Amino acid sequence: MADCIENAGIDIPAERLNKVVAYLEENGTAKISELAADQRVSESTIRRDLDILVREGRIQRTHGGAIWIRHSSSYEHVYSEKMLIRIEQKKRIGACCAELVQDGDTLFLDSGTTTFQIGEAIARKKNLTVFTYDLAIATMIGFDPSTTVVVTGGVKREDYNVVVGSMTEDLISRIRFNTLFLSADAIDAEFGVSNTDLPEASIKSKLCRSAGRVVLAADSSKYGKVAMIKVCDLSDLDCVVTDSDLDPMLHDQMARQVKDLRIV
């Protein structure tokens, strides 16, 4: 029975994935059985499709189904989920950003799984001073012994491995560093860089004012979107690093507004 259902469909996987997302966008949520019937494929195929869409950050899995997440500007994956999304693209971005770091630099790694990959890529560099409010970056990366890692004070935000609050912002306002590697939940040509969480958006804005150079490191899935809280304008960025999956139209928009756009 399942084989007959599979053979009845003619969609290639990429087309089917888009149709699954469109179904979830229209209905908000769906069971695996509903999606399998709609796409005329087996439930095991739909499960594999949903796993791919979760890794791409396009949906959220639920018990027995999935929900569409792009309709909400306030939704944010917990840290463990983010670690699994678009990991290869993030590694390439991290390697490119590492080329911007020299031994002896003072820099700030913003919170996030992309900046975590930057930290991994610069771990062997010497005599760095690395500031961060991301506890995973501070505790899970094996930086060279000559590097000093400074964790800002603050209140831990559960499930996101960061510290936030007035203590964090106070320290940021009193330091200066060569380079900020900034992360983002959303990037829009008009609205600029934005974030889903108010405390982190406030920290990011202050970081931009304390940095000698601001490098935005974000994978292509973040572009063409607007989140709840604005962080900065695109004109505030000195460099943008993203991956080659960026839509050509969005690429052209960014190229017109950003001083240094790097595609990896």
PDB file of N, CA, C and O in Angstrom, residues 82-146:
ATOM      1  N   LYS A  82      18.739  24.989  17.867  1.00  0.00           N
ATOM      2  CA  LYS A  82      19.505  25.840  16.963  1.00  0.00           C
ATOM      3  C   LYS A  82      20.811  25.188  16.538  1.00  0.00           C
ATOM      4  O   LYS A  82      21.278  25.378  15.416  1.00  0.00           O
ATOM      5  N   MET A  83      21.427  24.422  17.455  1.00  0.00           N
ATOM      6  CA  MET A  83      22.698  23.779  17.158  1.00  0.00           C
ATOM      7  C   MET A  83      22.606  22.842  15.955  1.00  0.00           C
ATOM      8  O   MET A  83      23.595  22.582  15.283  1.00  0.00           O
ATOM      9  N   LEU A  84      21.405  22.312  15.687  1.00  0.00           N
ATOM     10  CA  LEU A  84      21.234  21.328  14.624  1.00  0.00           C
ATOM     11  C   LEU A  84      20.817  21.943  13.299  1.00  0.00           C
ATOM     12  O   LEU A  84      20.779  21.253  12.280  1.00  0.00           O
ATOM     13  N   ILE A  85      20.495  23.229  13.297  1.00  0.00           N
ATOM     14  CA  ILE A  85      19.943  23.870  12.101  1.00  0.00           C
ATOM     15  C   ILE A  85      21.057  24.441  11.234  1.00  0.00           C
ATOM     16  O   ILE A  85      21.900  25.202  11.714  1.00  0.00           O
ATOM     17  N   ARG A  86      21.113  24.052   9.965  1.00  0.00           N
ATOM     18  CA  ARG A  86      22.020  24.598   8.959  1.00  0.00           C
ATOM     19  C   ARG A  86      23.474  24.621   9.457  1.00  0.00           C
ATOM     20  O   ARG A  86      24.194  25.602   9.286  1.00  0.00           O
ATOM     21  N   ILE A  87      23.881  23.497  10.017  1.00  0.00           N
ATOM     22  CA  ILE A  87      25.181  23.442  10.667  1.00  0.00           C
ATOM     23  C   ILE A  87      26.335  23.602   9.668  1.00  0.00           C
ATOM     24  O   ILE A  87      27.347  24.257   9.972  1.00  0.00           O
ATOM     25  N   GLU A  88      26.232  23.029   8.482  1.00  0.00           N
ATOM     26  CA  GLU A  88      27.321  23.138   7.508  1.00  0.00           C
ATOM     27  C   GLU A  88      27.518  24.580   7.055  1.00  0.00           C
ATOM     28  O   GLU A  88      28.647  25.053   6.897  1.00  0.00           O
ATOM     29  N   GLN A  89      26.400  25.289   6.830  1.00  0.00           N
ATOM     30  CA  GLN A  89      26.494  26.698   6.444  1.00  0.00           C
ATOM     31  C   GLN A  89      27.152  27.513   7.561  1.00  0.00           C
ATOM     32  O   GLN A  89      27.984  28.393   7.302  1.00  0.00           O
ATOM     33  N   LYS A  90      26.797  27.225   8.800  1.00  0.00           N
ATOM     34  CA  LYS A  90      27.362  27.958   9.930  1.00  0.00           C
ATOM     35  C   LYS A  90      28.865  27.707  10.066  1.00  0.00           C
ATOM     36  O   LYS A  90      29.629  28.614  10.418  1.00  0.00           O
ATOM     37  N   LYS A  91      29.279  26.486   9.778  1.00  0.00           N
ATOM     38  CA  LYS A  91      30.713  26.187   9.842  1.00  0.00           C
ATOM     39  C   LYS A  91      31.475  26.967   8.780  1.00  0.00           C
ATOM     40  O   LYS A  91      32.580  27.478   9.040  1.00  0.00           O
ATOM     41  N   ARG A  92      30.913  27.082   7.589  1.00  0.00           N
ATOM     42  CA  ARG A  92      31.578  27.850   6.531  1.00  0.00           C
ATOM     43  C   ARG A  92      31.651  29.324   6.905  1.00  0.00           C
ATOM     44  O   ARG A  92      32.669  29.988   6.669  1.00  0.00           O
ATOM     45  N   ILE A  93      30.581  29.833   7.480  1.00  0.00           N
ATOM     46  CA  ILE A  93      30.581  31.225   7.932  1.00  0.00           C
ATOM     47  C   ILE A  93      31.634  31.426   9.017  1.00  0.00           C
ATOM     48  O   ILE A  93      32.381  32.410   9.017  1.00  0.00           O
ATOM     49  N   GLY A  94      31.712  30.472   9.936  1.00  0.00           N
ATOM     50  CA  GLY A  94      32.703  30.559  11.006  1.00  0.00           C
ATOM     51  C   GLY A  94      34.121  30.596  10.473  1.00  0.00           C
ATOM     52  O   GLY A  94      34.950  31.385  10.935  1.00  0.00           O
ATOM     53  N   ALA A  95      34.415  29.759   9.482  1.00  0.00           N
ATOM     54  CA  ALA A  95      35.758  29.720   8.896  1.00  0.00           C
ATOM     55  C   ALA A  95      36.091  31.032   8.200  1.00  0.00           C
ATOM     56  O   ALA A  95      37.236  31.522   8.288  1.00  0.00           O
ATOM     57  N   CYS A  96      35.114  31.612   7.510  1.00  0.00           N
ATOM     58  CA  CYS A  96      35.343  32.890   6.830  1.00  0.00           C
ATOM     59  C   CYS A  96      35.600  34.004   7.849  1.00  0.00           C
ATOM     60  O   CYS A  96      36.513  34.820   7.664  1.00  0.00           O
ATOM     61  N   CYS A  97      34.810  34.027   8.916  1.00  0.00           N
ATOM     62  CA  CYS A  97      34.997  35.062   9.939  1.00  0.00           C
ATOM     63  C   CYS A  97      36.346  34.928  10.632  1.00  0.00           C
ATOM     64  O   CYS A  97      36.958  35.936  11.016  1.00  0.00           O
ATOM     65  N   ALA A  98      36.823  33.707  10.776  1.00  0.00           N
ATOM     66  CA  ALA A  98      38.120  33.493  11.427  1.00  0.00           C
ATOM     67  C   ALA A  98      39.249  34.165  10.663  1.00  0.00           C
ATOM     68  O   ALA A  98      40.264  34.555  11.257  1.00  0.00           O
ATOM     69  N   GLU A  99      39.081  34.323   9.352  1.00  0.00           N
ATOM     70  CA  GLU A  99      40.100  34.991   8.547  1.00  0.00           C
ATOM     71  C   GLU A  99      40.211  36.478   8.890  1.00  0.00           C
ATOM     72  O   GLU A  99      41.214  37.121   8.560  1.00  0.00           O
ATOM     73  N   LEU A 100      39.195  37.025   9.550  1.00  0.00           N
ATOM     74  CA  LEU A 100      39.195  38.433   9.937  1.00  0.00           C
ATOM     75  C   LEU A 100      39.858  38.663  11.294  1.00  0.00           C
ATOM     76  O   LEU A 100      39.978  39.808  11.743  1.00  0.00           O
ATOM     77  N   VAL A 101      40.274  37.582  11.951  1.00  0.00           N
ATOM     78  CA  VAL A 101      40.840  37.663  13.300  1.00  0.00           C
ATOM     79  C   VAL A 101      42.339  37.404  13.248  1.00  0.00           C
ATOM     80  O   VAL A 101      42.799  36.425  12.661  1.00  0.00           O
ATOM     81  N   GLN A 102      43.097  38.293  13.885  1.00  0.00           N
ATOM     82  CA  GLN A 102      44.554  38.158  13.977  1.00  0.00           C
ATOM     83  C   GLN A 102      44.955  37.839  15.417  1.00  0.00           C
ATOM     84  O   GLN A 102      44.252  38.205  16.367  1.00  0.00           O
ATOM     85  N   ASP A 103      46.064  37.160  15.576  1.00  0.00           N
ATOM     86  CA  ASP A 103      46.587  36.919  16.921  1.00  0.00           C
ATOM     87  C   ASP A 103      46.677  38.239  17.680  1.00  0.00           C
ATOM     88  O   ASP A 103      47.111  39.258  17.131  1.00  0.00           O
ATOM     89  N   GLY A 104      46.249  38.220  18.932  1.00  0.00           N
ATOM     90  CA  GLY A 104      46.325  39.415  19.764  1.00  0.00           C
ATOM     91  C   GLY A 104      45.100  40.298  19.718  1.00  0.00           C
ATOM     92  O   GLY A 104      45.028  41.295  20.453  1.00  0.00           O
ATOM     93  N   ASP A 105      44.114  39.976  18.889  1.00  0.00           N
ATOM     94  CA  ASP A 105      42.915  40.803  18.774  1.00  0.00           C
ATOM     95  C   ASP A 105      42.054  40.742  20.032  1.00  0.00           C
ATOM     96  O   ASP A 105      42.074  39.753  20.788  1.00  0.00           O
ATOM     97  N   THR A 106      41.298  41.799  20.234  1.00  0.00           N
ATOM     98  CA  THR A 106      40.259  41.837  21.264  1.00  0.00           C
ATOM     99  C   THR A 106      38.921  41.841  20.540  1.00  0.00           C
ATOM    100  O   THR A 106      38.666  42.693  19.694  1.00  0.00           O
ATOM    101  N   LEU A 107      38.070  40.881  20.874  1.00  0.00           N
ATOM    102  CA  LEU A 107      36.816  40.766  20.139  1.00  0.00           C
ATOM    103  C   LEU A 107      35.678  40.317  21.039  1.00  0.00           C
ATOM    104  O   LEU A 107      35.899  39.854  22.162  1.00  0.00           O
ATOM    105  N   PHE A 108      34.468  40.489  20.530  1.00  0.00           N
ATOM    106  CA  PHE A 108      33.272  40.070  21.258  1.00  0.00           C
ATOM    107  C   PHE A 108      32.504  39.097  20.378  1.00  0.00           C
ATOM    108  O   PHE A 108      32.185  39.403  19.229  1.00  0.00           O
ATOM    109  N   LEU A 109      32.212  37.917  20.920  1.00  0.00           N
ATOM    110  CA  LEU A 109      31.376  36.941  20.239  1.00  0.00           C
ATOM    111  C   LEU A 109      29.959  37.045  20.800  1.00  0.00           C
ATOM    112  O   LEU A 109      29.712  36.726  21.971  1.00  0.00           O
ATOM    113  N   ASP A 110      29.042  37.521  19.981  1.00  0.00           N
ATOM    114  CA  ASP A 110      27.633  37.595  20.348  1.00  0.00           C
ATOM    115  C   ASP A 110      27.109  36.188  20.624  1.00  0.00           C
ATOM    116  O   ASP A 110      27.742  35.188  20.267  1.00  0.00           O
ATOM    117  N   SER A 111      25.944  36.083  21.220  1.00  0.00           N
ATOM    118  CA  SER A 111      25.372  34.776  21.494  1.00  0.00           C
ATOM    119  C   SER A 111      24.875  34.114  20.215  1.00  0.00           C
ATOM    120  O   SER A 111      24.489  34.796  19.259  1.00  0.00           O
ATOM    121  N   GLY A 112      24.897  32.797  20.186  1.00  0.00           N
ATOM    122  CA  GLY A 112      24.317  32.098  19.045  1.00  0.00           C
ATOM    123  C   GLY A 112      25.159  30.936  18.566  1.00  0.00           C
ATOM    124  O   GLY A 112      26.346  30.806  18.882  1.00  0.00           O
ATOM    125  N   THR A 113      24.535  30.078  17.769  1.00  0.00           N
ATOM    126  CA  THR A 113      25.223  28.895  17.271  1.00  0.00           C
ATOM    127  C   THR A 113      26.132  29.214  16.087  1.00  0.00           C
ATOM    128  O   THR A 113      27.068  28.466  15.824  1.00  0.00           O
ATOM    129  N   THR A 114      25.870  30.299  15.362  1.00  0.00           N
ATOM    130  CA  THR A 114      26.800  30.716  14.315  1.00  0.00           C
ATOM    131  C   THR A 114      28.061  31.300  14.931  1.00  0.00           C
ATOM    132  O   THR A 114      29.181  30.992  14.502  1.00  0.00           O
ATOM    133  N   THR A 115      27.907  32.141  15.946  1.00  0.00           N
ATOM    134  CA  THR A 115      29.089  32.682  16.620  1.00  0.00           C
ATOM    135  C   THR A 115      29.838  31.587  17.384  1.00  0.00           C
ATOM    136  O   THR A 115      31.053  31.689  17.576  1.00  0.00           O
ATOM    137  N   PHE A 116      29.128  30.548  17.798  1.00  0.00           N
ATOM    138  CA  PHE A 116      29.809  29.390  18.394  1.00  0.00           C
ATOM    139  C   PHE A 116      30.774  28.789  17.376  1.00  0.00           C
ATOM    140  O   PHE A 116      31.917  28.437  17.709  1.00  0.00           O
ATOM    141  N   GLN A 117      30.334  28.683  16.121  1.00  0.00           N
ATOM    142  CA  GLN A 117      31.205  28.139  15.075  1.00  0.00           C
ATOM    143  C   GLN A 117      32.389  29.068  14.789  1.00  0.00           C
ATOM    144  O   GLN A 117      33.483  28.603  14.449  1.00  0.00           O
ATOM    145  N   ILE A 118      32.183  30.371  14.933  1.00  0.00           N
ATOM    146  CA  ILE A 118      33.312  31.300  14.813  1.00  0.00           C
ATOM    147  C   ILE A 118      34.320  31.026  15.927  1.00  0.00           C
ATOM    148  O   ILE A 118      35.532  30.988  15.696  1.00  0.00           O
ATOM    149  N   GLY A 119      33.808  30.848  17.141  1.00  0.00           N
ATOM    150  CA  GLY A 119      34.689  30.534  18.261  1.00  0.00           C
ATOM    151  C   GLY A 119      35.504  29.279  18.016  1.00  0.00           C
ATOM    152  O   GLY A 119      36.716  29.240  18.299  1.00  0.00           O
ATOM    153  N   GLU A 120      34.862  28.240  17.478  1.00  0.00           N
ATOM    154  CA  GLU A 120      35.582  27.010  17.152  1.00  0.00           C
ATOM    155  C   GLU A 120      36.676  27.280  16.116  1.00  0.00           C
ATOM    156  O   GLU A 120      37.778  26.731  16.200  1.00  0.00           O
ATOM    157  N   ALA A 121      36.362  28.140  15.154  1.00  0.00           N
ATOM    158  CA  ALA A 121      37.306  28.403  14.056  1.00  0.00           C
ATOM    159  C   ALA A 121      38.504  29.240  14.494  1.00  0.00           C
ATOM    160  O   ALA A 121      39.569  29.168  13.865  1.00  0.00           O
ATOM    161  N   ILE A 122      38.353  30.035  15.554  1.00  0.00           N
ATOM    162  CA  ILE A 122      39.466  30.880  16.010  1.00  0.00           C
ATOM    163  C   ILE A 122      40.164  30.299  17.238  1.00  0.00           C
ATOM    164  O   ILE A 122      41.066  30.928  17.794  1.00  0.00           O
ATOM    165  N   ALA A 123      39.767  29.108  17.636  1.00  0.00           N
ATOM    166  CA  ALA A 123      40.251  28.544  18.905  1.00  0.00           C
ATOM    167  C   ALA A 123      41.763  28.388  18.961  1.00  0.00           C
ATOM    168  O   ALA A 123      42.356  28.443  20.040  1.00  0.00           O
ATOM    169  N   ARG A 124      42.414  28.199  17.812  1.00  0.00           N
ATOM    170  CA  ARG A 124      43.870  27.977  17.801  1.00  0.00           C
ATOM    171  C   ARG A 124      44.663  29.270  17.675  1.00  0.00           C
ATOM    172  O   ARG A 124      45.890  29.259  17.715  1.00  0.00           O
ATOM    173  N   LYS A 125      43.998  30.394  17.503  1.00  0.00           N
ATOM    174  CA  LYS A 125      44.714  31.665  17.417  1.00  0.00           C
ATOM    175  C   LYS A 125      45.263  32.049  18.800  1.00  0.00           C
ATOM    176  O   LYS A 125      44.743  31.613  19.828  1.00  0.00           O
ATOM    177  N   LYS A 126      46.302  32.887  18.793  1.00  0.00           N
ATOM    178  CA  LYS A 126      47.049  33.159  20.020  1.00  0.00           C
ATOM    179  C   LYS A 126      46.724  34.537  20.604  1.00  0.00           C
ATOM    180  O   LYS A 126      46.446  35.490  19.885  1.00  0.00           O
ATOM    181  N   ASN A 127      46.786  34.609  21.936  1.00  0.00           N
ATOM    182  CA  ASN A 127      46.741  35.878  22.673  1.00  0.00           C
ATOM    183  C   ASN A 127      45.488  36.717  22.378  1.00  0.00           C
ATOM    184  O   ASN A 127      45.547  37.945  22.374  1.00  0.00           O
ATOM    185  N   LEU A 128      44.383  36.054  22.126  1.00  0.00           N
ATOM    186  CA  LEU A 128      43.129  36.788  21.939  1.00  0.00           C
ATOM    187  C   LEU A 128      42.546  37.174  23.294  1.00  0.00           C
ATOM    188  O   LEU A 128      42.812  36.536  24.322  1.00  0.00           O
ATOM    189  N   THR A 129      41.735  38.222  23.281  1.00  0.00           N
ATOM    190  CA  THR A 129      40.844  38.499  24.400  1.00  0.00           C
ATOM    191  C   THR A 129      39.427  38.393  23.847  1.00  0.00           C
ATOM    192  O   THR A 129      39.044  39.163  22.963  1.00  0.00           O
ATOM    193  N   VAL A 130      38.691  37.401  24.337  1.00  0.00           N
ATOM    194  CA  VAL A 130      37.360  37.109  23.809  1.00  0.00           C
ATOM    195  C   VAL A 130      36.323  37.405  24.883  1.00  0.00           C
ATOM    196  O   VAL A 130      36.295  36.753  25.931  1.00  0.00           O
ATOM    197  N   PHE A 131      35.481  38.387  24.622  1.00  0.00           N
ATOM    198  CA  PHE A 131      34.338  38.680  25.491  1.00  0.00           C
ATOM    199  C   PHE A 131      33.110  37.964  24.942  1.00  0.00           C
ATOM    200  O   PHE A 131      32.937  37.855  23.726  1.00  0.00           O
ATOM    201  N   THR A 132      32.235  37.508  25.828  1.00  0.00           N
ATOM    202  CA  THR A 132      30.974  36.909  25.394  1.00  0.00           C
ATOM    203  C   THR A 132      29.992  36.871  26.554  1.00  0.00           C
ATOM    204  O   THR A 132      30.400  36.910  27.721  1.00  0.00           O
ATOM    205  N   TYR A 133      28.715  36.808  26.231  1.00  0.00           N
ATOM    206  CA  TYR A 133      27.699  36.532  27.254  1.00  0.00           C
ATOM    207  C   TYR A 133      27.029  35.190  26.967  1.00  0.00           C
ATOM    208  O   TYR A 133      26.010  34.845  27.569  1.00  0.00           O
ATOM    209  N   ASP A 134      27.633  34.424  26.045  1.00  0.00           N
ATOM    210  CA  ASP A 134      27.148  33.092  25.679  1.00  0.00           C
ATOM    211  C   ASP A 134      27.931  32.057  26.482  1.00  0.00           C
ATOM    212  O   ASP A 134      29.135  31.897  26.291  1.00  0.00           O
ATOM    213  N   LEU A 135      27.257  31.341  27.361  1.00  0.00           N
ATOM    214  CA  LEU A 135      27.937  30.409  28.249  1.00  0.00           C
ATOM    215  C   LEU A 135      28.477  29.195  27.506  1.00  0.00           C
ATOM    216  O   LEU A 135      29.475  28.613  27.915  1.00  0.00           O
ATOM    217  N   ALA A 136      27.833  28.796  26.414  1.00  0.00           N
ATOM    218  CA  ALA A 136      28.339  27.669  25.627  1.00  0.00           C
ATOM    219  C   ALA A 136      29.677  28.027  24.984  1.00  0.00           C
ATOM    220  O   ALA A 136      30.609  27.218  24.974  1.00  0.00           O
ATOM    221  N   ILE A 137      29.774  29.225  24.441  1.00  0.00           N
ATOM    222  CA  ILE A 137      31.036  29.676  23.852  1.00  0.00           C
ATOM    223  C   ILE A 137      32.132  29.705  24.919  1.00  0.00           C
ATOM    224  O   ILE A 137      33.261  29.265  24.687  1.00  0.00           O
ATOM    225  N   ALA A 138      31.784  30.205  26.088  1.00  0.00           N
ATOM    226  CA  ALA A 138      32.789  30.357  27.151  1.00  0.00           C
ATOM    227  C   ALA A 138      33.251  29.032  27.730  1.00  0.00           C
ATOM    228  O   ALA A 138      34.416  28.893  28.127  1.00  0.00           O
ATOM    229  N   THR A 139      32.373  28.032  27.769  1.00  0.00           N
ATOM    230  CA  THR A 139      32.698  26.798  28.494  1.00  0.00           C
ATOM    231  C   THR A 139      32.947  25.582  27.606  1.00  0.00           C
ATOM    232  O   THR A 139      33.594  24.628  28.038  1.00  0.00           O
ATOM    233  N   MET A 140      32.476  25.603  26.370  1.00  0.00           N
ATOM    234  CA  MET A 140      32.554  24.405  25.528  1.00  0.00           C
ATOM    235  C   MET A 140      33.640  24.472  24.462  1.00  0.00           C
ATOM    236  O   MET A 140      33.979  23.453  23.849  1.00  0.00           O
ATOM    237  N   ILE A 141      34.197  25.648  24.212  1.00  0.00           N
ATOM    238  CA  ILE A 141      35.228  25.788  23.184  1.00  0.00           C
ATOM    239  C   ILE A 141      36.608  25.757  23.838  1.00  0.00           C
ATOM    240  O   ILE A 141      36.860  26.474  24.809  1.00  0.00           O
ATOM    241  N   GLY A 142      37.491  24.959  23.274  1.00  0.00           N
ATOM    242  CA  GLY A 142      38.845  24.839  23.825  1.00  0.00           C
ATOM    243  C   GLY A 142      39.778  25.873  23.224  1.00  0.00           C
ATOM    244  O   GLY A 142      40.608  25.538  22.355  1.00  0.00           O
ATOM    245  N   PHE A 143      39.677  27.099  23.664  1.00  0.00           N
ATOM    246  CA  PHE A 143      40.559  28.154  23.162  1.00  0.00           C
ATOM    247  C   PHE A 143      42.008  27.881  23.561  1.00  0.00           C
ATOM    248  O   PHE A 143      42.287  27.210  24.553  1.00  0.00           O
ATOM    249  N   ASP A 144      42.918  28.443  22.774  1.00  0.00           N
ATOM    250  CA  ASP A 144      44.337  28.329  23.094  1.00  0.00           C
ATOM    251  C   ASP A 144      44.597  28.884  24.507  1.00  0.00           C
ATOM    252  O   ASP A 144      43.963  29.873  24.913  1.00  0.00           O
ATOM    253  N   PRO A 145      45.507  28.263  25.254  1.00  0.00           N
ATOM    254  CA  PRO A 145      45.779  28.733  26.623  1.00  0.00           C
ATOM    255  C   PRO A 145      46.200  30.196  26.707  1.00  0.00           C
ATOM    256  O   PRO A 145      46.042  30.825  27.766  1.00  0.00           O
ATOM    257  N   SER A 146      46.748  30.737  25.626  1.00  0.00           N
ATOM    258  CA  SER A 146      47.167  32.136  25.640  1.00  0.00           C
ATOM    259  C   SER A 146      45.996  33.104  25.528  1.00  0.00           C
ATOM    260  O   SER A 146      46.161  34.315  25.734  1.00  0.00           O
TER     261      SER A 146
END
